[in-house]
Amino acid sequence: MSSNICPNCAETSLVEISLTVGGHKVMLSSCSACESRWWHKDGQTSEVTEVLELASQGKR
Ligand SMILES: [Zn+2]
């Protein structure tokens, strides 16, 4: 975990929640300062829609 900084306001104290979705490592980062949220999938920035897609695929 290296770049723990908010892309919106540069806050460095972030809340991070790691999940496994459909066999992928997914992390939700949340900024307590500006309430931005963003996702990483397998270490790369990801859209929430991608994560939801994985979740729905996993149910099949
Ligand atoms: Zn922020």
Short mmCIF file of N, CA, C and O and ligand atoms in Angstrom, two decimals:
data_model
loop_
_atom_site.label_atom_id
_atom_site.label_comp_id
_atom_site.label_asym_id
_atom_site.label_seq_id
_atom_site.Cartn_x
_atom_site.Cartn_y
_atom_site.Cartn_z
N MET A 1 0.84 -1.20 0.00
CA MET A 1 0.00 0.00 0.00
C MET A 1 0.88 1.25 0.00
O MET A 1 1.45 1.62 1.00
N SER A 2 1.04 1.90 -1.11
CA SER A 2 1.96 3.03 -1.20
C SER A 2 1.24 4.36 -1.38
O SER A 2 1.43 5.27 -0.62
N SER A 3 0.37 4.45 -2.35
CA SER A 3 -0.23 5.74 -2.69
C SER A 3 -1.55 5.94 -1.96
O SER A 3 -2.61 5.96 -2.57
N ASN A 4 -1.45 6.07 -0.64
CA ASN A 4 -2.66 6.29 0.12
C ASN A 4 -2.92 7.79 0.27
O ASN A 4 -2.69 8.38 1.31
N ILE A 5 -3.38 8.35 -0.80
CA ILE A 5 -3.65 9.78 -0.80
C ILE A 5 -4.92 10.05 -1.62
O ILE A 5 -5.13 9.45 -2.67
N CYS A 6 -5.73 10.93 -1.11
CA CYS A 6 -6.98 11.24 -1.80
C CYS A 6 -6.69 12.02 -3.08
O CYS A 6 -6.02 13.05 -3.05
N PRO A 7 -7.19 11.54 -4.22
CA PRO A 7 -6.97 12.24 -5.49
C PRO A 7 -7.75 13.55 -5.56
O PRO A 7 -7.50 14.38 -6.42
N ASN A 8 -8.68 13.70 -4.69
CA ASN A 8 -9.54 14.88 -4.72
C ASN A 8 -9.02 16.03 -3.85
O ASN A 8 -8.95 17.16 -4.29
N CYS A 9 -8.62 15.69 -2.61
CA CYS A 9 -8.23 16.75 -1.67
C CYS A 9 -6.86 16.51 -1.05
O CYS A 9 -6.43 17.28 -0.20
N ALA A 10 -6.17 15.43 -1.45
CA ALA A 10 -4.82 15.13 -0.98
C ALA A 10 -4.75 14.76 0.50
O ALA A 10 -3.69 14.78 1.10
N GLU A 11 -5.88 14.41 1.07
CA GLU A 11 -5.90 13.88 2.43
C GLU A 11 -5.17 12.54 2.47
O GLU A 11 -5.27 11.76 1.52
N THR A 12 -4.43 12.28 3.52
CA THR A 12 -3.67 11.03 3.59
C THR A 12 -4.22 10.04 4.60
O THR A 12 -3.77 8.89 4.64
N SER A 13 -5.13 10.45 5.44
CA SER A 13 -5.73 9.49 6.37
C SER A 13 -7.03 8.96 5.76
O SER A 13 -8.08 9.57 5.87
N LEU A 14 -6.88 7.82 5.08
CA LEU A 14 -8.00 7.24 4.36
C LEU A 14 -8.48 5.97 5.03
O LEU A 14 -7.71 5.29 5.71
N VAL A 15 -9.72 5.67 4.82
CA VAL A 15 -10.27 4.40 5.27
C VAL A 15 -10.21 3.43 4.10
O VAL A 15 -10.69 3.74 3.02
N GLU A 16 -9.60 2.27 4.32
CA GLU A 16 -9.47 1.30 3.24
C GLU A 16 -10.06 -0.03 3.66
O GLU A 16 -9.76 -0.54 4.73
N ILE A 17 -10.88 -0.56 2.80
CA ILE A 17 -11.55 -1.83 3.07
C ILE A 17 -11.21 -2.80 1.95
O ILE A 17 -11.49 -2.53 0.79
N SER A 18 -10.57 -3.92 2.32
CA SER A 18 -10.21 -4.91 1.31
C SER A 18 -11.27 -6.00 1.24
O SER A 18 -11.76 -6.48 2.25
N LEU A 19 -11.61 -6.35 0.02
CA LEU A 19 -12.61 -7.37 -0.23
C LEU A 19 -12.08 -8.32 -1.30
O LEU A 19 -11.18 -7.97 -2.05
N THR A 20 -12.67 -9.50 -1.35
CA THR A 20 -12.42 -10.37 -2.48
C THR A 20 -13.74 -10.56 -3.21
O THR A 20 -14.70 -11.02 -2.65
N VAL A 21 -13.77 -10.13 -4.47
CA VAL A 21 -14.99 -10.20 -5.26
C VAL A 21 -14.71 -11.00 -6.52
O VAL A 21 -13.88 -10.62 -7.33
N GLY A 22 -15.41 -12.11 -6.66
CA GLY A 22 -15.24 -12.93 -7.85
C GLY A 22 -13.81 -13.38 -8.06
O GLY A 22 -13.35 -13.49 -9.19
N GLY A 23 -13.06 -13.59 -6.97
CA GLY A 23 -11.68 -14.04 -7.07
C GLY A 23 -10.68 -12.92 -7.29
O GLY A 23 -9.49 -13.17 -7.43
N HIS A 24 -11.17 -11.69 -7.31
CA HIS A 24 -10.27 -10.54 -7.48
C HIS A 24 -10.13 -9.80 -6.16
O HIS A 24 -11.10 -9.68 -5.41
N LYS A 25 -8.93 -9.29 -5.94
CA LYS A 25 -8.73 -8.47 -4.76
C LYS A 25 -9.22 -7.06 -5.05
O LYS A 25 -8.72 -6.38 -5.95
N VAL A 26 -10.20 -6.64 -4.29
CA VAL A 26 -10.82 -5.34 -4.51
C VAL A 26 -10.66 -4.52 -3.24
O VAL A 26 -10.79 -5.03 -2.14
N MET A 27 -10.34 -3.26 -3.40
CA MET A 27 -10.19 -2.39 -2.24
C MET A 27 -11.00 -1.13 -2.42
O MET A 27 -10.91 -0.45 -3.45
N LEU A 28 -11.79 -0.83 -1.43
CA LEU A 28 -12.54 0.43 -1.40
C LEU A 28 -11.77 1.42 -0.54
O LEU A 28 -11.48 1.16 0.61
N SER A 29 -11.43 2.55 -1.13
CA SER A 29 -10.79 3.63 -0.38
C SER A 29 -11.81 4.74 -0.19
O SER A 29 -12.53 5.10 -1.10
N SER A 30 -11.83 5.27 1.01
CA SER A 30 -12.79 6.31 1.33
C SER A 30 -12.07 7.44 2.07
O SER A 30 -11.32 7.20 3.01
N CYS A 31 -12.29 8.66 1.63
CA CYS A 31 -11.66 9.82 2.25
C CYS A 31 -12.63 10.41 3.27
O CYS A 31 -13.75 10.75 2.93
N SER A 32 -12.15 10.52 4.51
CA SER A 32 -13.02 11.05 5.55
C SER A 32 -13.11 12.58 5.48
O SER A 32 -14.00 13.17 6.06
N ALA A 33 -12.19 13.20 4.75
CA ALA A 33 -12.18 14.66 4.67
C ALA A 33 -13.20 15.18 3.66
O ALA A 33 -13.96 16.10 3.96
N CYS A 34 -13.23 14.59 2.46
CA CYS A 34 -14.13 15.12 1.42
C CYS A 34 -15.17 14.08 1.00
O CYS A 34 -15.99 14.36 0.13
N GLU A 35 -15.13 12.90 1.62
CA GLU A 35 -16.11 11.84 1.38
C GLU A 35 -16.05 11.28 -0.04
O GLU A 35 -17.03 10.72 -0.53
N SER A 36 -14.90 11.43 -0.70
CA SER A 36 -14.71 10.77 -1.98
C SER A 36 -14.54 9.28 -1.74
O SER A 36 -14.00 8.86 -0.72
N ARG A 37 -14.97 8.50 -2.70
CA ARG A 37 -14.76 7.06 -2.65
C ARG A 37 -14.25 6.59 -3.99
O ARG A 37 -14.69 7.07 -5.02
N TRP A 38 -13.33 5.65 -3.95
CA TRP A 38 -12.85 5.09 -5.19
C TRP A 38 -12.40 3.66 -4.94
O TRP A 38 -12.17 3.25 -3.81
N TRP A 39 -12.28 2.91 -6.03
CA TRP A 39 -12.04 1.47 -5.94
C TRP A 39 -10.75 1.09 -6.64
O TRP A 39 -10.36 1.71 -7.62
N HIS A 40 -10.13 0.04 -6.12
CA HIS A 40 -9.01 -0.58 -6.81
C HIS A 40 -9.35 -2.05 -7.01
O HIS A 40 -9.87 -2.70 -6.11
N LYS A 41 -9.05 -2.55 -8.18
CA LYS A 41 -9.21 -3.97 -8.47
C LYS A 41 -7.87 -4.52 -8.90
O LYS A 41 -7.28 -4.01 -9.85
N ASP A 42 -7.39 -5.55 -8.19
CA ASP A 42 -6.07 -6.11 -8.47
C ASP A 42 -5.00 -5.03 -8.53
O ASP A 42 -4.11 -5.04 -9.37
N GLY A 43 -5.09 -4.04 -7.65
CA GLY A 43 -4.06 -3.01 -7.54
C GLY A 43 -4.22 -1.85 -8.51
O GLY A 43 -3.42 -0.93 -8.52
N GLN A 44 -5.27 -1.89 -9.34
CA GLN A 44 -5.46 -0.80 -10.30
C GLN A 44 -6.78 -0.07 -10.03
O GLN A 44 -7.75 -0.67 -9.61
N THR A 45 -6.77 1.21 -10.31
CA THR A 45 -7.98 2.00 -10.11
C THR A 45 -9.11 1.43 -10.95
O THR A 45 -8.92 1.03 -12.09
N SER A 46 -10.27 1.35 -10.35
CA SER A 46 -11.39 0.70 -11.01
C SER A 46 -12.67 1.47 -10.78
O SER A 46 -12.81 2.20 -9.81
N GLU A 47 -13.62 1.30 -11.68
CA GLU A 47 -14.93 1.90 -11.51
C GLU A 47 -15.79 1.01 -10.64
O GLU A 47 -15.66 -0.21 -10.67
N VAL A 48 -16.69 1.63 -9.91
CA VAL A 48 -17.58 0.84 -9.06
C VAL A 48 -18.44 -0.10 -9.90
O VAL A 48 -18.78 -1.20 -9.48
N THR A 49 -18.74 0.30 -11.11
CA THR A 49 -19.55 -0.55 -11.99
C THR A 49 -18.83 -1.86 -12.32
O THR A 49 -19.45 -2.91 -12.41
N GLU A 50 -17.49 -1.76 -12.47
CA GLU A 50 -16.70 -2.96 -12.72
C GLU A 50 -16.77 -3.93 -11.55
O GLU A 50 -16.85 -5.14 -11.71
N VAL A 51 -16.69 -3.35 -10.35
CA VAL A 51 -16.73 -4.16 -9.14
C VAL A 51 -18.09 -4.85 -9.00
O VAL A 51 -18.19 -6.03 -8.69
N LEU A 52 -19.15 -4.09 -9.29
CA LEU A 52 -20.49 -4.66 -9.21
C LEU A 52 -20.67 -5.77 -10.24
O LEU A 52 -21.34 -6.77 -10.00
N GLU A 53 -20.05 -5.58 -11.40
CA GLU A 53 -20.11 -6.60 -12.46
C GLU A 53 -19.46 -7.89 -11.99
O GLU A 53 -19.99 -8.98 -12.19
N LEU A 54 -18.30 -7.76 -11.37
CA LEU A 54 -17.61 -8.93 -10.80
C LEU A 54 -18.49 -9.64 -9.79
O LEU A 54 -18.58 -10.86 -9.76
N ALA A 55 -19.12 -8.85 -8.95
CA ALA A 55 -19.95 -9.41 -7.89
C ALA A 55 -21.12 -10.20 -8.47
O ALA A 55 -21.47 -11.28 -8.00
N SER A 56 -21.70 -9.67 -9.54
CA SER A 56 -22.84 -10.36 -10.14
C SER A 56 -22.40 -11.60 -10.91
O SER A 56 -23.11 -12.60 -10.95
N GLN A 57 -21.20 -11.54 -11.51
CA GLN A 57 -20.67 -12.72 -12.21
C GLN A 57 -20.38 -13.85 -11.24
O GLN A 57 -20.57 -15.01 -11.55
N GLY A 58 -19.91 -13.46 -10.04
CA GLY A 58 -19.56 -14.46 -9.03
C GLY A 58 -20.73 -15.28 -8.55
O GLY A 58 -20.57 -16.38 -8.04
N LYS A 59 -21.94 -14.75 -8.76
CA LYS A 59 -23.13 -15.45 -8.27
C LYS A 59 -23.58 -16.56 -9.23
O LYS A 59 -24.37 -17.39 -8.87
N ARG A 60 -23.12 -16.50 -10.47
CA ARG A 60 -23.54 -17.48 -11.45
C ARG A 60 -22.97 -18.86 -11.17
O ARG A 60 -21.83 -18.97 -10.80
ZN ZN B 1 -10.50 13.71 0.01
#
